Short mmCIF file of C-alpha atoms in Angstrom, two decimals:
data_model
loop_
_atom_site.label_atom_id
_atom_site.label_comp_id
_atom_site.label_asym_id
_atom_site.label_seq_id
_atom_site.Cartn_x
_atom_site.Cartn_y
_atom_site.Cartn_z
CA MET A 1 -50.33 -2.55 38.55
CA THR A 2 -47.78 -3.44 35.86
CA ASP A 3 -44.61 -1.46 35.27
CA PRO A 4 -44.75 0.75 32.18
CA ALA A 5 -42.82 -0.54 29.20
CA PRO A 6 -39.36 1.02 28.90
CA ARG A 7 -39.20 3.97 26.55
CA LYS A 8 -37.89 3.04 23.13
CA LEU A 9 -34.90 5.10 22.10
CA ILE A 10 -33.72 6.60 18.83
CA ILE A 11 -30.07 5.58 18.45
CA ALA A 12 -27.93 7.25 15.77
CA ILE A 13 -24.67 5.70 14.61
CA ASP A 14 -22.63 7.69 12.09
CA GLY A 15 -19.21 7.19 10.60
CA PRO A 16 -17.20 6.56 7.45
CA ALA A 17 -17.18 3.36 5.39
CA GLY A 18 -15.25 0.51 6.97
CA ALA A 19 -15.60 1.74 10.56
CA GLY A 20 -18.00 -1.11 11.34
CA LYS A 21 -21.19 0.86 11.90
CA SER A 22 -23.46 -1.35 9.76
CA THR A 23 -22.46 -4.50 11.63
CA ILE A 24 -22.76 -2.84 15.04
CA ALA A 25 -26.14 -1.27 14.19
CA SER A 26 -27.50 -4.61 12.96
CA ARG A 27 -26.32 -6.56 16.03
CA LEU A 28 -27.48 -3.84 18.42
CA ALA A 29 -30.95 -3.67 16.84
CA ARG A 30 -31.37 -7.45 17.10
CA LYS A 31 -30.25 -7.44 20.74
CA LEU A 32 -32.63 -4.61 21.71
CA GLY A 33 -35.51 -5.82 19.57
CA TYR A 34 -35.34 -2.54 17.63
CA VAL A 35 -35.58 -1.89 13.90
CA ASN A 36 -32.30 -1.28 12.08
CA LEU A 37 -32.78 1.56 9.62
CA GLU A 38 -29.95 1.65 7.07
CA SER A 39 -29.90 5.06 5.44
CA GLY A 40 -27.15 3.89 3.10
CA ALA A 41 -29.34 1.06 1.82
CA MET A 42 -31.96 3.61 0.78
CA TYR A 43 -29.41 5.62 -1.23
CA ARG A 44 -28.12 2.39 -2.75
CA ALA A 45 -31.63 1.42 -3.82
CA LEU A 46 -32.10 4.76 -5.54
CA ALA A 47 -28.69 4.44 -7.17
CA LEU A 48 -29.66 1.01 -8.50
CA LYS A 49 -32.81 2.45 -9.99
CA ALA A 50 -30.74 5.21 -11.61
CA ILE A 51 -28.45 2.56 -13.12
CA LYS A 52 -31.41 0.56 -14.42
CA SER A 53 -33.13 3.62 -15.90
CA ASP A 54 -29.89 5.09 -17.28
CA THR A 55 -30.40 8.26 -15.24
CA SER A 56 -27.32 10.46 -14.87
CA PHE A 57 -25.84 10.49 -11.38
CA ASP A 58 -25.21 14.21 -11.89
CA ASP A 59 -28.82 15.15 -12.79
CA GLU A 60 -30.32 16.21 -9.47
CA ALA A 61 -33.80 16.95 -10.83
CA ALA A 62 -34.05 13.60 -12.61
CA LEU A 63 -32.81 11.73 -9.52
CA LEU A 64 -35.34 13.51 -7.29
CA LYS A 65 -38.15 12.60 -9.71
CA LEU A 66 -36.90 9.01 -9.70
CA ALA A 67 -36.94 8.97 -5.89
CA GLU A 68 -40.48 10.36 -5.73
CA GLU A 69 -41.64 7.64 -8.11
CA SER A 70 -39.91 4.86 -6.15
CA ARG A 71 -41.03 2.68 -3.28
CA ILE A 72 -38.04 1.93 -1.07
CA GLU A 73 -38.74 -0.31 1.93
CA LEU A 74 -36.60 -1.84 4.67
CA ASP A 75 -38.05 -5.15 5.81
CA PRO A 76 -36.42 -6.34 9.07
CA SER A 77 -35.55 -10.03 9.26
CA ILE A 78 -33.48 -12.23 11.60
CA GLY A 79 -30.45 -12.00 9.31
CA GLY A 80 -30.76 -8.24 8.83
CA ASN A 81 -32.85 -6.00 6.60
CA ARG A 82 -34.28 -7.03 3.28
CA VAL A 83 -34.22 -4.03 0.96
CA LEU A 84 -37.19 -3.80 -1.37
CA LEU A 85 -37.24 -1.54 -4.40
CA ASP A 86 -40.71 -1.23 -5.92
CA GLY A 87 -41.57 -4.56 -4.34
CA CYS A 88 -38.46 -6.42 -5.54
CA ASP A 89 -35.80 -7.74 -3.15
CA VAL A 90 -32.54 -6.00 -4.11
CA SER A 91 -30.67 -6.74 -0.85
CA ALA A 92 -27.75 -8.51 -2.54
CA ARG A 93 -27.59 -6.39 -5.69
CA ILE A 94 -27.20 -3.08 -3.85
CA ARG A 95 -24.00 -4.31 -2.15
CA GLU A 96 -22.17 -4.72 -5.46
CA ARG A 97 -19.39 -2.29 -6.36
CA ASP A 98 -21.12 -0.40 -9.17
CA VAL A 99 -24.08 0.41 -6.91
CA THR A 100 -21.80 1.37 -4.02
CA GLU A 101 -19.96 3.87 -6.19
CA ALA A 102 -23.20 5.19 -7.71
CA ALA A 103 -24.78 5.66 -4.28
CA SER A 104 -21.89 7.88 -3.20
CA ARG A 105 -22.47 10.11 -6.23
CA VAL A 106 -26.26 10.15 -5.94
CA SER A 107 -26.13 11.10 -2.25
CA VAL A 108 -24.30 14.41 -2.77
CA HIS A 109 -27.39 16.15 -4.20
CA PRO A 110 -29.16 18.40 -1.63
CA LYS A 111 -32.70 17.76 -2.92
CA VAL A 112 -32.18 14.01 -2.99
CA ARG A 113 -30.87 14.10 0.59
CA GLU A 114 -33.82 16.28 1.66
CA TRP A 115 -36.25 13.70 0.24
CA MET A 116 -34.40 10.84 1.91
CA VAL A 117 -34.20 12.60 5.28
CA ALA A 118 -37.97 13.15 5.26
CA ARG A 119 -38.58 9.42 4.61
CA GLN A 120 -36.06 8.39 7.25
CA ARG A 121 -37.65 10.64 9.88
CA GLU A 122 -41.06 9.15 9.14
CA MET A 123 -39.65 5.64 9.63
CA GLY A 124 -37.99 6.42 12.96
CA LEU A 125 -40.32 8.85 14.69
CA GLY A 126 -41.88 6.27 16.99
CA GLY A 127 -38.51 5.30 18.48
CA GLY A 128 -37.23 1.77 18.88
CA VAL A 129 -34.78 2.27 16.02
CA VAL A 130 -31.06 2.04 15.45
CA MET A 131 -30.24 4.18 12.45
CA GLU A 132 -26.80 4.28 10.87
CA GLY A 133 -25.41 6.48 8.18
CA ARG A 134 -23.34 9.61 7.74
CA ASP A 135 -25.63 12.40 8.90
CA ILE A 136 -28.10 10.74 11.26
CA GLY A 137 -27.02 12.53 14.43
CA THR A 138 -26.45 15.87 12.69
CA LYS A 139 -29.36 16.00 10.24
CA VAL A 140 -31.89 13.16 10.29
CA PHE A 141 -32.33 12.86 14.07
CA PRO A 142 -30.52 15.80 15.72
CA ASP A 143 -32.51 15.02 18.90
CA ALA A 144 -31.61 11.31 18.95
CA ASP A 145 -31.40 9.84 22.46
CA VAL A 146 -27.98 8.30 21.84
CA LYS A 147 -25.49 9.53 19.24
CA ILE A 148 -22.36 7.60 18.35
CA PHE A 149 -19.71 8.47 15.79
CA LEU A 150 -17.78 5.32 14.95
CA ASP A 151 -14.42 5.92 13.31
CA ALA A 152 -11.15 4.06 12.65
CA ASP A 153 -7.78 4.63 11.06
CA PRO A 154 -8.20 4.96 7.24
CA VAL A 155 -5.74 2.15 6.52
CA ILE A 156 -7.58 -0.21 8.87
CA ARG A 157 -10.91 0.75 7.33
CA GLU A 158 -9.56 -0.05 3.86
CA GLN A 159 -8.28 -3.43 5.05
CA ARG A 160 -11.63 -4.29 6.62
CA ARG A 161 -13.55 -3.40 3.48
CA LEU A 162 -11.18 -5.43 1.26
CA GLU A 163 -11.49 -8.45 3.56
CA GLN A 164 -15.27 -8.03 3.61
CA GLN A 165 -15.45 -7.95 -0.19
CA LYS A 166 -12.78 -10.67 -0.56
CA VAL A 167 -10.84 -8.84 -3.27
CA LYS A 168 -7.10 -8.87 -4.01
CA GLY A 169 -4.56 -7.52 -6.47
CA ALA A 170 -5.64 -4.82 -8.92
CA SER A 171 -9.26 -5.01 -7.75
CA ALA A 172 -8.13 -4.32 -4.19
CA THR A 173 -6.09 -1.31 -5.29
CA ALA A 174 -9.08 0.09 -7.20
CA MET A 175 -11.45 -0.50 -4.30
CA ALA A 176 -9.08 1.22 -1.85
CA ALA A 177 -8.90 4.24 -4.16
CA GLU A 178 -12.71 4.34 -4.42
CA LEU A 179 -12.99 4.26 -0.64
CA ARG A 180 -10.63 7.23 -0.30
CA GLU A 181 -12.56 9.18 -2.94
CA ARG A 182 -15.83 8.37 -1.21
CA ASP A 183 -14.43 9.57 2.11
CA GLN A 184 -13.39 12.82 0.49
CA ARG A 185 -16.84 13.36 -1.07
CA ASP A 186 -18.65 12.54 2.16
CA ARG A 187 -16.52 14.83 4.32
CA THR A 188 -16.48 17.81 1.95
CA ARG A 189 -19.97 17.88 0.43
CA ALA A 190 -21.83 21.15 0.97
CA VAL A 191 -24.96 19.57 2.45
CA SER A 192 -24.78 17.35 5.56
CA PRO A 193 -21.08 16.50 5.39
CA LEU A 194 -19.78 13.52 7.34
CA LYS A 195 -18.84 14.77 10.80
CA ALA A 196 -19.54 13.93 14.42
CA ALA A 197 -22.45 15.75 16.04
CA LEU A 198 -21.30 18.05 18.86
CA ASP A 199 -23.04 15.83 21.44
CA ALA A 200 -22.01 12.49 19.90
CA VAL A 201 -19.74 10.01 21.64
CA VAL A 202 -16.80 9.31 19.33
CA LEU A 203 -15.60 5.68 19.39
CA ASP A 204 -12.38 4.72 17.64
CA SER A 205 -12.62 1.08 16.58
CA THR A 206 -9.08 0.87 15.13
CA SER A 207 -7.81 -1.51 17.80
CA LEU A 208 -11.14 -2.84 19.05
CA ALA A 209 -12.79 -6.15 18.21
CA GLU A 210 -16.41 -6.07 17.08
CA ASP A 211 -17.65 -7.42 20.44
CA GLU A 212 -15.68 -4.74 22.29
CA VAL A 213 -17.29 -1.96 20.25
CA LEU A 214 -20.73 -3.46 20.87
CA GLU A 215 -20.07 -3.59 24.61
CA LYS A 216 -19.10 0.09 24.69
CA VAL A 217 -22.23 1.07 22.75
CA GLU A 218 -24.46 -1.02 25.03
CA ALA A 219 -22.89 0.66 28.08
CA LEU A 220 -23.82 4.09 26.67
CA ILE A 221 -27.40 2.94 26.12
CA ARG A 222 -27.66 1.57 29.67
CA GLN A 223 -26.42 4.92 31.01
CA LYS A 224 -29.08 6.74 28.96
CA LEU A 225 -31.89 4.47 30.13
CA ALA A 226 -30.73 4.72 33.76
CA ALA A 227 -30.62 8.53 33.55
CA ALA A 228 -34.13 8.58 32.06
CA ASP A 229 -35.46 6.52 34.97
CA ASN A 230 -34.05 8.90 37.61
#
């Protein structure tokens, strides 16, 4: 008689921009053989469609209609997810600054978030997923098996993002300001603000290398799996 396959977990990783959650989620998913669901990529895809269709970022009804008419898919690959918008690969385009800023504005609308949360739940219900974002542990999967809130000092987060985007001078100053504004919007929005779930493990990555953060997350997952077996 063969041993039953280990139960596949739902792992939620939340945190602000620049804390390292996207990188950790991607590496963790590859290591576990799970799917990495990027909630932010879905908002970015919608924001790109709003840019293309000249839809106002402040028009909630128009953005919801746009979302309902869109096909947003995350296609896992060895190098990470491909993001498909209506069948077109927009993986690179959605990482550009104009889309990043637009996504932050699009994501504040309650009805847009409600639509996105429903799609995200559908994608992750079977388990075997690592989902990262800003309200995964509090809103999308409040019953996630493992919840992690990854944070870091704001100055360090700014430095990481600037190094990631390889910008300097005036562009760096503008990007740092945008990051601070985005933090403020995410933490103070009325619906699903950025905050750690009450049962989340908070990890401060300020002085940790990427491999060290990954090791701590893997240790939490091993503890969860061990507890489930007992």
